[in-house]
XYZ file of N, CA and C in Angstrom:
783
model
N -36.193 -4.823 -219.023
C -37.095 -4.659 -217.874
C -36.292 -4.286 -216.652
N -36.720 -3.194 -215.914
C -35.993 -2.744 -214.731
C -36.076 -3.785 -213.623
N -34.904 -3.875 -212.921
C -34.855 -4.811 -211.812
C -35.545 -4.218 -210.599
N -36.337 -4.992 -209.963
C -37.062 -4.540 -208.772
C -36.300 -4.988 -207.537
N -35.942 -4.005 -206.668
C -35.190 -4.313 -205.448
C -36.157 -4.307 -204.278
N -36.147 -5.372 -203.568
C -37.024 -5.470 -202.398
C -36.448 -4.632 -201.270
N -37.261 -3.676 -200.741
C -36.800 -2.797 -199.674
C -36.442 -3.563 -198.419
N -37.084 -4.708 -198.246
C -36.793 -5.496 -197.060
C -35.371 -6.057 -197.093
N -34.906 -6.311 -198.342
C -33.543 -6.815 -198.482
C -32.506 -5.749 -198.156
N -32.849 -4.467 -198.326
C -31.886 -3.370 -198.093
C -31.877 -2.885 -196.660
N -32.874 -3.205 -195.885
C -32.946 -2.707 -194.512
C -31.733 -3.110 -193.675
N -31.262 -4.333 -193.691
C -30.059 -4.682 -192.897
C -28.828 -3.857 -193.314
N -28.700 -3.625 -194.609
C -27.557 -2.829 -195.096
C -27.651 -1.397 -194.615
N -28.829 -0.824 -194.688
C -29.020 0.559 -194.222
C -28.775 0.674 -192.725
N -29.225 -0.336 -191.999
C -29.006 -0.336 -190.556
C -27.511 -0.410 -190.227
N -26.804 -1.210 -190.983
C -25.360 -1.366 -190.738
C -24.606 -0.056 -191.029
N -24.984 0.608 -192.128
C -24.356 1.885 -192.468
C -24.646 2.937 -191.396
N -25.927 2.961 -190.938
C -26.315 3.926 -189.915
C -25.558 3.668 -188.613
N -25.402 2.385 -188.294
C -24.668 2.031 -187.065
C -23.195 2.460 -187.135
N -22.573 2.230 -188.291
C -21.165 2.628 -188.462
C -21.008 4.148 -188.403
N -21.976 4.864 -189.028
C -21.923 6.327 -189.010
C -22.072 6.844 -187.581
N -22.948 6.248 -186.841
C -23.153 6.643 -185.443
C -21.913 6.357 -184.615
N -21.287 5.216 -184.868
C -20.062 4.864 -184.126
C -18.935 5.856 -184.423
N -18.817 6.256 -185.685
C -17.767 7.204 -186.058
C -17.989 8.549 -185.358
N -19.241 8.992 -185.329
C -19.544 10.247 -184.652
C -19.243 10.154 -183.164
N -19.575 9.018 -182.593
C -19.320 8.825 -181.164
C -17.825 8.838 -180.866
N -17.066 8.131 -181.698
C -15.622 8.071 -181.489
C -14.976 9.455 -181.657
N -15.463 10.233 -182.636
C -14.929 11.583 -182.847
C -15.214 12.464 -181.639
N -16.458 12.378 -181.124
C -16.819 13.169 -179.939
C -16.027 12.719 -178.717
N -15.830 11.408 -178.602
C -15.046 10.888 -177.482
C -13.604 11.368 -177.559
N -13.052 11.369 -178.778
C -11.670 11.838 -178.973
C -11.527 13.308 -178.579
N -12.466 14.137 -179.034
C -12.438 15.561 -178.696
C -12.561 15.754 -177.187
N -13.459 14.964 -176.573
C -13.649 15.063 -175.122
C -12.364 14.698 -174.378
N -11.680 13.650 -174.838
C -10.445 13.223 -174.177
C -9.345 14.265 -174.318
N -9.288 14.913 -175.491
C -8.280 15.971 -175.692
C -8.547 17.130 -174.742
N -9.816 17.544 -174.653
C -10.165 18.648 -173.752
C -9.864 18.271 -172.312
N -10.195 17.036 -171.929
C -9.928 16.580 -170.568
C -8.433 16.555 -170.273
N -7.646 16.091 -171.283
C -6.184 16.044 -171.112
C -5.608 17.440 -170.932
N -6.085 18.391 -171.739
C -5.609 19.771 -171.637
C -5.952 20.351 -170.275
N -7.171 20.102 -169.806
C -7.600 20.618 -168.506
C -6.768 20.027 -167.372
N -6.527 18.720 -167.447
C -5.708 18.072 -166.416
C -4.276 18.577 -166.467
N -3.752 18.683 -167.712
C -2.370 19.169 -167.880
C -2.189 20.579 -167.334
N -3.194 21.431 -167.577
C -3.087 22.827 -167.143
C -3.053 22.969 -165.628
N -3.501 21.921 -164.929
C -3.514 21.981 -163.467
C -2.283 21.330 -162.844
N -1.406 20.799 -163.674
C -0.217 20.133 -163.139
C 1.005 21.035 -163.255
N 2.059 20.644 -162.571
C 3.305 21.419 -162.607
C 3.963 21.387 -163.974
N 3.555 20.434 -164.796
C 4.179 20.297 -166.116
C 3.698 21.343 -167.120
N 2.747 22.162 -166.722
C 2.309 23.265 -167.579
C 2.869 24.602 -167.101
N 3.709 24.563 -166.048
C 4.246 25.779 -165.449
C 5.726 25.938 -165.779
N 6.186 27.173 -165.746
C 7.620 27.435 -165.935
C 8.369 26.942 -164.705
N 9.286 26.026 -164.902
C 10.074 25.503 -163.793
C 11.537 25.937 -163.858
N 11.963 26.427 -165.017
C 13.351 26.904 -165.131
C 13.434 28.073 -166.098
N 14.205 29.074 -165.708
C 14.486 30.242 -166.548
C 15.993 30.385 -166.641
N 16.546 30.268 -167.847
C 17.991 30.378 -168.015
C 18.313 31.511 -168.984
N 19.481 32.126 -168.772
C 19.925 33.236 -169.615
C 21.311 32.910 -170.156
N 21.509 33.105 -171.439
C 22.811 32.897 -172.076
C 23.271 34.184 -172.739
N 24.582 34.416 -172.723
C 25.146 35.568 -173.429
C 25.294 36.813 -172.585
N 24.870 36.760 -171.322
C 24.953 37.959 -170.483
C 26.398 38.197 -170.032
N 26.838 39.457 -170.125
C 28.182 39.843 -169.694
C 28.119 41.096 -168.825
N 27.485 42.134 -169.344
C 27.448 43.415 -168.646
C 26.612 43.353 -167.380
N 25.482 42.696 -167.456
C 24.575 42.567 -166.321
C 24.302 41.093 -166.053
N 23.869 40.797 -164.831
C 23.560 39.426 -164.467
C 22.226 38.972 -165.035
N 21.960 37.669 -164.918
C 20.744 37.111 -165.509
C 19.474 37.669 -164.880
N 19.538 38.123 -163.631
C 18.347 38.662 -162.981
C 17.801 39.883 -163.713
N 18.708 40.701 -164.287
C 18.266 41.872 -165.050
C 17.400 41.453 -166.232
N 17.798 40.379 -166.871
C 17.088 39.924 -168.062
C 15.786 39.209 -167.697
N 15.800 38.462 -166.614
C 14.574 37.786 -166.174
C 13.534 38.820 -165.755
N 13.995 39.859 -165.060
C 13.066 40.928 -164.668
C 12.477 41.608 -165.896
N 13.319 41.889 -166.892
C 12.850 42.544 -168.116
C 11.881 41.655 -168.895
N 12.045 40.337 -168.794
C 11.180 39.408 -169.524
C 9.771 39.348 -168.955
N 9.630 39.739 -167.680
C 8.339 39.691 -166.965
C 7.833 38.264 -166.793
N 8.745 37.305 -166.809
C 8.398 35.907 -166.591
C 8.768 35.507 -165.170
N 8.022 34.544 -164.627
C 8.277 34.075 -163.261
C 8.169 32.558 -163.207
N 8.943 31.965 -162.322
C 8.814 30.541 -162.063
C 7.395 30.285 -161.537
N 6.729 29.283 -162.099
C 5.374 28.958 -161.682
C 4.304 29.521 -162.588
N 4.684 30.466 -163.464
C 3.710 31.023 -164.412
C 3.434 29.993 -165.512
N 2.299 30.131 -166.170
C 1.938 29.195 -167.221
C 2.883 29.300 -168.406
N 3.241 28.146 -168.957
C 4.101 28.110 -170.137
C 3.387 28.663 -171.364
N 2.071 28.781 -171.301
C 1.300 29.166 -172.470
C 0.641 30.538 -172.301
N 1.091 31.270 -171.301
C 0.489 32.581 -171.039
C 1.270 33.729 -171.669
N 2.298 33.407 -172.435
C 3.122 34.475 -173.016
C 3.549 34.119 -174.430
N 3.866 35.167 -175.185
C 4.384 35.017 -176.543
C 5.894 35.253 -176.514
N 6.652 34.365 -177.117
C 8.115 34.529 -177.119
C 8.514 35.815 -177.836
N 7.765 36.182 -178.881
C 8.086 37.414 -179.615
C 7.903 38.643 -178.732
N 6.871 38.651 -177.910
C 6.628 39.786 -177.022
C 7.707 39.890 -175.951
N 8.159 38.744 -175.441
C 9.226 38.748 -174.436
C 10.528 39.252 -175.054
N 10.819 38.821 -176.268
C 12.012 39.299 -176.976
C 11.971 40.814 -177.136
N 10.813 41.328 -177.466
C 10.659 42.776 -177.649
C 10.918 43.526 -176.345
N 10.448 42.977 -175.229
C 10.664 43.620 -173.931
C 12.146 43.641 -173.576
N 12.844 42.561 -173.848
C 14.267 42.480 -173.492
C 15.105 43.416 -174.350
N 14.776 43.533 -175.625
C 15.551 44.414 -176.504
C 15.294 45.894 -176.217
N 14.342 46.195 -175.329
C 14.152 47.580 -174.901
C 15.282 48.028 -173.967
N 16.020 47.067 -173.405
C 17.166 47.407 -172.567
C 18.226 48.092 -173.436
N 18.768 49.200 -172.961
C 19.662 50.030 -173.771
C 20.914 49.306 -174.259
N 21.337 48.316 -173.541
C 22.607 47.649 -173.874
C 22.401 46.347 -174.660
N 21.162 46.014 -174.993
C 20.876 44.758 -175.685
C 20.689 44.997 -177.178
N 21.461 44.296 -177.971
C 21.367 44.405 -179.424
C 20.284 43.474 -179.972
N 20.285 42.215 -179.521
C 19.299 41.242 -179.970
C 18.962 40.295 -178.824
N 17.779 39.697 -178.904
C 17.367 38.717 -177.896
C 16.543 37.631 -178.565
N 16.697 36.406 -178.071
C 15.910 35.273 -178.571
C 15.370 34.509 -177.370
N 14.095 34.164 -177.407
C 13.448 33.432 -176.312
C 12.879 32.133 -176.881
N 13.206 31.012 -176.222
C 12.733 29.703 -176.688
C 12.160 28.909 -175.524
N 11.064 28.208 -175.808
C 10.494 27.292 -174.824
C 11.198 25.951 -174.957
N 11.738 25.442 -173.849
C 12.506 24.197 -173.857
C 11.703 23.097 -173.185
N 11.478 22.004 -173.934
C 10.686 20.895 -173.448
C 9.322 21.413 -173.012
N 8.874 21.013 -171.825
C 7.538 21.418 -171.389
C 7.567 22.504 -170.317
N 8.701 22.675 -169.653
C 8.691 23.548 -168.469
C 9.845 24.548 -168.422
N 10.649 24.638 -169.456
C 11.817 25.530 -169.427
C 11.724 26.664 -170.426
N 12.291 27.795 -170.051
C 12.382 28.947 -170.946
C 13.844 29.372 -171.007
N 14.371 29.509 -172.206
C 15.769 29.907 -172.403
C 15.817 31.274 -173.088
N 16.535 32.206 -172.469
C 16.707 33.553 -173.007
C 18.156 33.701 -173.466
N 18.358 34.051 -174.708
C 19.702 34.276 -175.241
C 19.805 35.729 -175.689
N 20.829 36.426 -175.183
C 20.977 37.849 -175.496
C 22.318 38.111 -176.177
N 22.309 39.127 -177.022
C 23.548 39.652 -177.607
C 23.652 41.118 -177.198
N 24.639 41.424 -176.376
C 24.830 42.796 -175.905
C 25.672 43.574 -176.902
N 25.501 44.891 -176.894
C 26.359 45.729 -177.736
C 27.806 45.618 -177.232
N 28.779 45.545 -178.124
C 30.170 45.430 -177.682
C 30.687 46.736 -177.092
N 31.659 46.602 -176.220
C 32.299 47.781 -175.623
C 33.337 48.341 -176.583
N 33.408 49.685 -176.656
C 34.427 50.316 -177.508
C 35.463 51.082 -176.677
N 35.260 51.148 -175.358
C 36.199 51.870 -174.504
C 35.502 52.378 -173.253
N 36.055 53.476 -172.689
C 35.557 53.983 -171.413
C 35.311 55.487 -171.484
N 34.123 55.871 -171.057
C 33.741 57.275 -171.036
C 34.204 57.880 -169.721
N 34.988 58.959 -169.814
C 35.483 59.609 -168.598
C 34.395 60.510 -168.015
N 34.109 60.303 -166.725
C 33.124 61.098 -166.010
C 33.776 61.720 -164.781
N 33.087 62.680 -164.171
C 33.646 63.336 -162.987
C 33.922 62.338 -161.867
N 33.055 61.324 -161.755
C 33.191 60.372 -160.655
C 33.967 59.120 -161.036
N 34.517 59.086 -162.232
C 35.262 57.897 -162.645
C 35.030 57.588 -164.113
N 34.845 56.302 -164.410
C 34.685 55.870 -165.805
C 33.451 54.981 -165.962
N 32.889 55.051 -167.145
C 31.782 54.165 -167.515
C 32.136 53.465 -168.811
N 31.788 52.179 -168.887
C 32.030 51.438 -170.122
C 31.119 51.994 -171.212
N 31.696 52.311 -172.370
C 30.938 52.874 -173.486
C 30.717 51.792 -174.536
N 29.446 51.620 -174.940
C 29.095 50.583 -175.903
C 28.995 51.147 -177.317
N 28.944 50.240 -178.282
C 28.961 50.628 -179.698
C 27.743 51.439 -180.112
N 26.652 51.365 -179.350
C 25.461 52.153 -179.688
C 25.431 53.499 -178.967
N 26.551 53.865 -178.309
C 26.634 55.145 -177.629
C 26.149 55.129 -176.196
N 25.733 53.966 -175.696
C 25.221 53.868 -174.327
C 26.368 53.697 -173.343
N 26.328 54.503 -172.264
C 27.322 54.403 -171.190
C 26.736 53.546 -170.077
N 27.360 52.420 -169.816
C 26.845 51.471 -168.826
C 26.948 52.073 -167.427
N 25.845 52.053 -166.710
C 25.795 52.671 -165.384
C 26.216 51.683 -164.306
N 27.428 51.201 -164.439
C 28.015 50.286 -163.460
C 29.431 50.740 -163.157
N 29.908 50.548 -161.920
C 31.280 50.953 -161.597
C 32.302 50.149 -162.388
N 33.392 50.809 -162.731
C 34.463 50.169 -163.495
C 35.672 49.981 -162.587
N 36.082 48.733 -162.414
C 37.223 48.433 -161.549
C 38.548 48.520 -162.296
N 38.511 48.226 -163.582
C 39.751 48.173 -164.351
C 39.523 48.757 -165.742
N 40.332 49.747 -166.120
C 40.246 50.356 -167.444
C 41.249 49.657 -168.350
N 40.734 48.906 -169.315
C 41.625 48.132 -170.195
C 41.377 48.456 -171.664
N 41.017 49.708 -171.936
C 40.790 50.135 -173.314
C 40.909 51.634 -173.424
N 40.662 52.188 -174.589
C 40.793 53.639 -174.774
C 39.808 54.424 -173.908
N 40.230 55.633 -173.518
C 39.409 56.530 -172.698
C 38.887 57.658 -173.579
N 37.599 57.968 -173.449
C 36.965 59.021 -174.236
C 36.546 60.158 -173.303
N 37.055 61.351 -173.585
C 36.840 62.509 -172.708
C 36.012 63.580 -173.423
N 35.079 64.173 -172.677
C 34.219 65.268 -173.150
C 33.151 64.819 -174.145
N 32.833 63.553 -174.169
C 31.795 63.057 -175.070
C 30.460 62.977 -174.337
N 29.961 64.147 -173.961
C 28.692 64.206 -173.258
C 27.500 64.101 -174.178
N 27.684 64.405 -175.453
C 26.594 64.383 -176.432
C 26.419 62.983 -177.016
N 25.166 62.521 -177.065
C 24.894 61.208 -177.645
C 25.246 61.191 -179.132
N 25.024 62.310 -179.830
C 25.321 62.373 -181.261
C 26.812 62.166 -181.516
N 27.660 62.781 -180.703
C 29.100 62.617 -180.902
C 29.547 61.218 -180.496
N 28.876 60.629 -179.517
C 29.228 59.256 -179.132
C 28.874 58.276 -180.248
N 27.744 58.508 -180.897
C 27.361 57.636 -182.005
C 28.313 57.788 -183.189
N 28.730 59.024 -183.461
C 29.698 59.246 -184.544
C 31.033 58.615 -184.193
N 31.437 58.737 -182.933
C 32.675 58.112 -182.467
C 32.614 56.610 -182.696
N 31.518 55.987 -182.307
C 31.362 54.544 -182.481
C 31.442 54.155 -183.951
N 30.776 54.937 -184.817
C 30.785 54.643 -186.254
C 32.192 54.736 -186.823
N 32.961 55.722 -186.376
C 34.329 55.889 -186.860
C 35.236 54.757 -186.376
N 35.110 54.399 -185.115
C 35.954 53.332 -184.575
C 35.640 51.989 -185.227
N 34.383 51.795 -185.613
C 33.983 50.544 -186.257
C 34.667 50.376 -187.611
N 35.033 51.495 -188.250
C 35.675 51.442 -189.559
C 37.197 51.310 -189.469
N 37.741 51.494 -188.286
C 39.193 51.468 -188.130
C 39.760 50.064 -188.265
N 40.959 49.998 -188.803
C 41.695 48.740 -188.826
C 42.013 48.358 -187.375
N 41.831 47.078 -186.991
C 42.099 46.649 -185.611
C 43.495 47.019 -185.122
N 44.471 47.010 -186.026
C 45.837 47.377 -185.639
C 45.888 48.796 -185.103
N 45.144 49.705 -185.738
C 45.117 51.094 -185.304
C 44.264 51.248 -184.048
N 43.131 50.550 -184.004
C 42.255 50.619 -182.827
C 43.003 50.244 -181.555
N 43.846 49.258 -181.651
C 44.586 48.788 -180.484
C 45.657 49.780 -180.026
N 45.924 50.809 -180.839
C 46.936 51.802 -180.480
C 46.324 53.045 -179.829
N 44.999 53.092 -179.707
C 44.342 54.245 -179.092
C 44.454 54.177 -177.577
N 44.923 55.264 -176.981
C 45.016 55.345 -175.530
C 43.947 56.275 -174.966
N 43.834 57.472 -175.526
C 42.810 58.425 -175.088
C 42.378 59.279 -176.269
N 41.092 59.590 -176.304
C 40.535 60.424 -177.357
C 39.720 61.528 -176.684
N 40.112 62.781 -176.927
C 39.491 63.926 -176.270
C 38.773 64.787 -177.293
N 37.513 65.084 -177.052
C 36.793 66.024 -177.892
C 37.185 67.426 -177.419
N 37.873 68.173 -178.281
C 38.453 69.452 -177.867
C 37.633 70.670 -178.271
N 36.822 70.535 -179.323
C 36.052 71.685 -179.772
C 34.852 71.228 -180.601
N 33.683 71.752 -180.295
C 32.480 71.418 -181.053
C 31.673 70.319 -180.397
N 30.396 70.225 -180.791
C 29.500 69.204 -180.242
C 28.773 68.450 -181.344
N 29.291 68.534 -182.566
C 28.662 67.852 -183.688
C 29.600 66.786 -184.225
N 29.141 66.123 -185.291
C 29.953 65.052 -185.884
C 31.282 65.565 -186.433
N 31.376 66.863 -186.741
C 32.618 67.413 -187.291
C 33.483 68.057 -186.210
N 33.253 67.693 -184.954
C 34.015 68.266 -183.841
C 35.498 67.921 -183.973
N 36.335 68.764 -183.356
C 37.777 68.506 -183.324
C 38.101 67.538 -182.187
N 39.013 66.633 -182.464
C 39.421 65.663 -181.444
C 40.938 65.561 -181.401
N 41.422 65.231 -180.223
C 42.850 64.968 -180.031
C 43.006 63.554 -179.502
N 43.911 62.810 -180.132
C 44.145 61.425 -179.736
C 45.554 61.272 -179.198
N 45.674 60.489 -178.144
C 46.967 60.102 -177.618
C 47.138 58.615 -177.884
N 48.230 58.290 -178.565
C 48.458 56.918 -178.999
C 49.360 56.195 -178.018
N 49.284 54.877 -178.015
C 50.091 54.087 -177.085
C 51.577 54.151 -177.406
N 51.941 54.564 -178.627
C 53.361 54.657 -178.979
C 53.955 56.013 -178.629
N 53.150 56.906 -178.019
C 53.668 58.190 -177.559
C 53.378 59.367 -178.465
N 52.756 59.156 -179.598
C 52.437 60.254 -180.497
C 51.058 60.845 -180.195
N 50.837 62.043 -180.729
C 49.567 62.743 -180.578
C 48.979 62.966 -181.977
N 47.656 62.836 -182.084
C 46.977 63.033 -183.363
C 45.845 64.036 -183.174
N 45.761 64.997 -184.093
C 44.659 65.953 -184.073
C 43.854 65.764 -185.346
N 42.540 65.629 -185.197
C 41.720 65.288 -186.369
C 40.293 65.798 -186.196
N 39.498 65.610 -187.263
C 38.073 65.852 -187.222
C 37.385 64.516 -186.931
N 36.361 64.566 -186.093
C 35.700 63.325 -185.699
C 35.121 62.580 -186.894
N 34.469 63.288 -187.819
C 33.783 62.613 -188.911
C 34.705 62.107 -190.020
N 36.000 62.413 -189.945
C 36.950 61.862 -190.928
C 38.057 61.081 -190.223
N 37.806 60.717 -188.977
C 38.835 60.069 -188.161
C 39.299 58.743 -188.760
N 38.375 57.882 -189.110
C 38.749 56.565 -189.628
C 39.514 56.676 -190.940
N 39.034 57.530 -191.815
C 39.668 57.706 -193.121
C 41.124 58.125 -192.986
N 41.385 59.057 -192.078
C 42.743 59.580 -191.925
C 43.619 58.657 -191.064
N 43.026 58.118 -190.011
C 43.838 57.375 -189.046
C 44.313 56.027 -189.578
N 43.668 55.510 -190.584
C 44.128 54.240 -191.147
C 45.512 54.367 -191.789
N 45.943 55.592 -192.075
C 47.294 55.815 -192.619
C 48.350 55.822 -191.515
N 47.921 55.795 -190.280
C 48.845 56.015 -189.161
C 50.048 55.056 -189.157
N 49.869 53.748 -189.284
C 51.038 52.861 -189.256
C 52.079 53.199 -190.324
N 51.629 53.509 -191.545
C 52.587 53.831 -192.608
C 53.271 55.167 -192.345
N 52.583 56.097 -191.677
C 53.181 57.398 -191.359
C 54.252 57.265 -190.279
N 53.964 56.514 -189.253
C 54.950 56.354 -188.167
C 56.172 55.574 -188.644
N 55.983 54.722 -189.652
C 57.106 53.952 -190.176
C 58.133 54.851 -190.855
N 57.735 56.073 -191.217
C 58.632 57.013 -191.887
C 59.406 57.895 -190.900
N 59.058 57.818 -189.603
C 59.746 58.639 -188.601
C 61.104 58.052 -188.267
N 61.993 58.920 -187.827
C 63.298 58.455 -187.354
C 63.109 57.709 -186.037
N 64.060 56.846 -185.724
C 63.977 56.073 -184.486
C 63.856 57.004 -183.287
N 62.866 56.756 -182.459
C 62.689 57.542 -181.237
C 62.001 58.875 -181.442
N 61.700 59.250 -182.666
C 61.062 60.539 -182.931
C 59.577 60.464 -182.603
N 59.128 61.438 -181.836
C 57.727 61.519 -181.454
C 57.215 62.924 -181.713
N 55.906 63.026 -181.950
C 55.370 64.353 -182.202
C 53.880 64.340 -182.451
N 53.411 65.347 -183.183
C 51.980 65.565 -183.408
C 51.652 65.406 -184.887
N 50.713 64.530 -185.178
C 50.172 64.392 -186.530
C 48.897 65.232 -186.620
N 48.890 66.200 -187.513
C 47.700 67.024 -187.715
C 46.952 66.485 -188.930
N 45.769 65.930 -188.683
C 44.971 65.340 -189.772
C 43.647 66.069 -189.964
N 43.547 67.277 -189.479
C 42.277 67.997 -189.572
C 41.931 68.352 -191.014
N 42.927 68.716 -191.808
C 42.693 69.039 -193.220
C 43.461 68.034 -194.081
N 44.766 68.245 -194.182
C 45.620 67.253 -194.838
C 46.221 66.389 -193.742
N 47.478 66.005 -193.948
C 48.206 65.264 -192.913
C 49.614 65.838 -192.830
N 49.953 66.401 -191.672
C 51.295 66.933 -191.445
C 51.822 66.407 -190.118
N 53.150 66.486 -189.971
C 53.781 66.024 -188.735
C 54.766 67.070 -188.235
N 54.725 67.333 -186.924
C 55.700 68.194 -186.264
C 56.167 67.485 -184.993
N 57.466 67.534 -184.762
C 58.000 66.888 -183.571
C 57.541 67.640 -182.330
N 57.617 66.986 -181.188
C 57.228 67.645 -179.935
C 58.093 68.870 -179.654
N 59.357 68.808 -180.066
C 60.250 69.967 -179.863
C 59.734 71.173 -180.633
N 59.237 70.940 -181.851
C 58.715 72.042 -182.659
C 57.396 72.570 -182.104
N 56.594 71.690 -181.567
C 55.277 72.097 -181.081
C 55.352 72.721 -179.704
N 56.065 72.067 -178.800
C 56.076 72.503 -177.402
C 57.418 73.082 -176.957
N 58.405 73.045 -177.870
C 59.737 73.501 -177.498
C 60.541 72.371 -176.907
N 61.870 72.539 -176.910
C 62.725 71.478 -176.365
C 62.479 71.292 -174.872
N 62.739 70.103 -174.354
C 62.557 69.865 -172.926
C 63.419 70.814 -172.095
N 62.883 71.331 -171.027
C 63.594 72.247 -170.150
C 64.575 71.473 -169.287
N 65.817 71.968 -169.264
C 66.827 71.317 -168.435
C 66.623 71.740 -166.983
N 66.683 70.793 -166.108
C 66.464 71.053 -164.690
C 67.776 70.819 -163.960
N 68.230 71.837 -163.200
C 69.486 71.722 -162.459
C 69.278 70.849 -161.233
N 70.399 70.409 -160.666
C 70.310 69.570 -159.477
C 69.678 70.318 -158.308
N 69.932 71.652 -158.230
C 69.345 72.436 -157.142
C 67.827 72.471 -157.280
N 67.326 72.616 -158.543
C 65.885 72.672 -158.748
C 65.242 71.321 -158.461
N 65.989 70.255 -158.754
C 65.445 68.930 -158.500
C 65.278 68.646 -157.025
N 66.216 69.178 -156.234
C 66.177 68.900 -154.793
C 65.459 69.967 -153.997
N 65.057 71.068 -154.693
C 64.357 72.140 -153.991
C 62.977 71.706 -153.543
N 62.656 71.951 -152.316
C 61.374 71.565 -151.760
C 60.386 72.736 -151.911
N 59.105 72.462 -152.163
C 58.137 73.537 -152.276
C 57.878 74.220 -150.929
């Protein structure tokens, strides 16, 4: 026989369940309301604004260049920008290889940049410009030239090929470069003349420079003491002393030395 349940006995239980369900809904709505209120209050305080902008890794240009490129300002909302978009804006700078932007705590933004390395100095009519590995010539005055000088590299294509060749060179050889002159042509296979810090001259093709020049230390080791001259690496590799190339040094008499123009 089926058990008969009195509905009157279940009413208190149903009321209790309904009350608990109502309380849960109320608490959920209250929680959501408090979160919205907190966000609204927070957005109106200084703790939601950018209070510090820092830059790390800058060498070629000061931090103001990077802050300007980021389009961020002190006092702007911390949540009004995407770090990825700011990174993209900064890497549009010709001398920037990579950039990373991070939000620090609640009010700070940190920008970290990696600039292209310098490979030497581009000779210009008005002086020198620092030349970077991506072929960009930095438009800032140079007070001190402490690396190789590159002459006649007006073409971006030849500057990029130059950078690629120098990147392949052994550091020992790179440190011996004093000046590199593009003497003929405007393409990757242009002729170049190099003046080395040890007093020798090298003639080569730009697009095979690294391949040939890496032999330089072993070649100079075969020269007699004090012997200097020209290494021709355009096709094979040959050496001629300066006397053979330019003739013996001209003797100057004492009268010629003291003669006034």
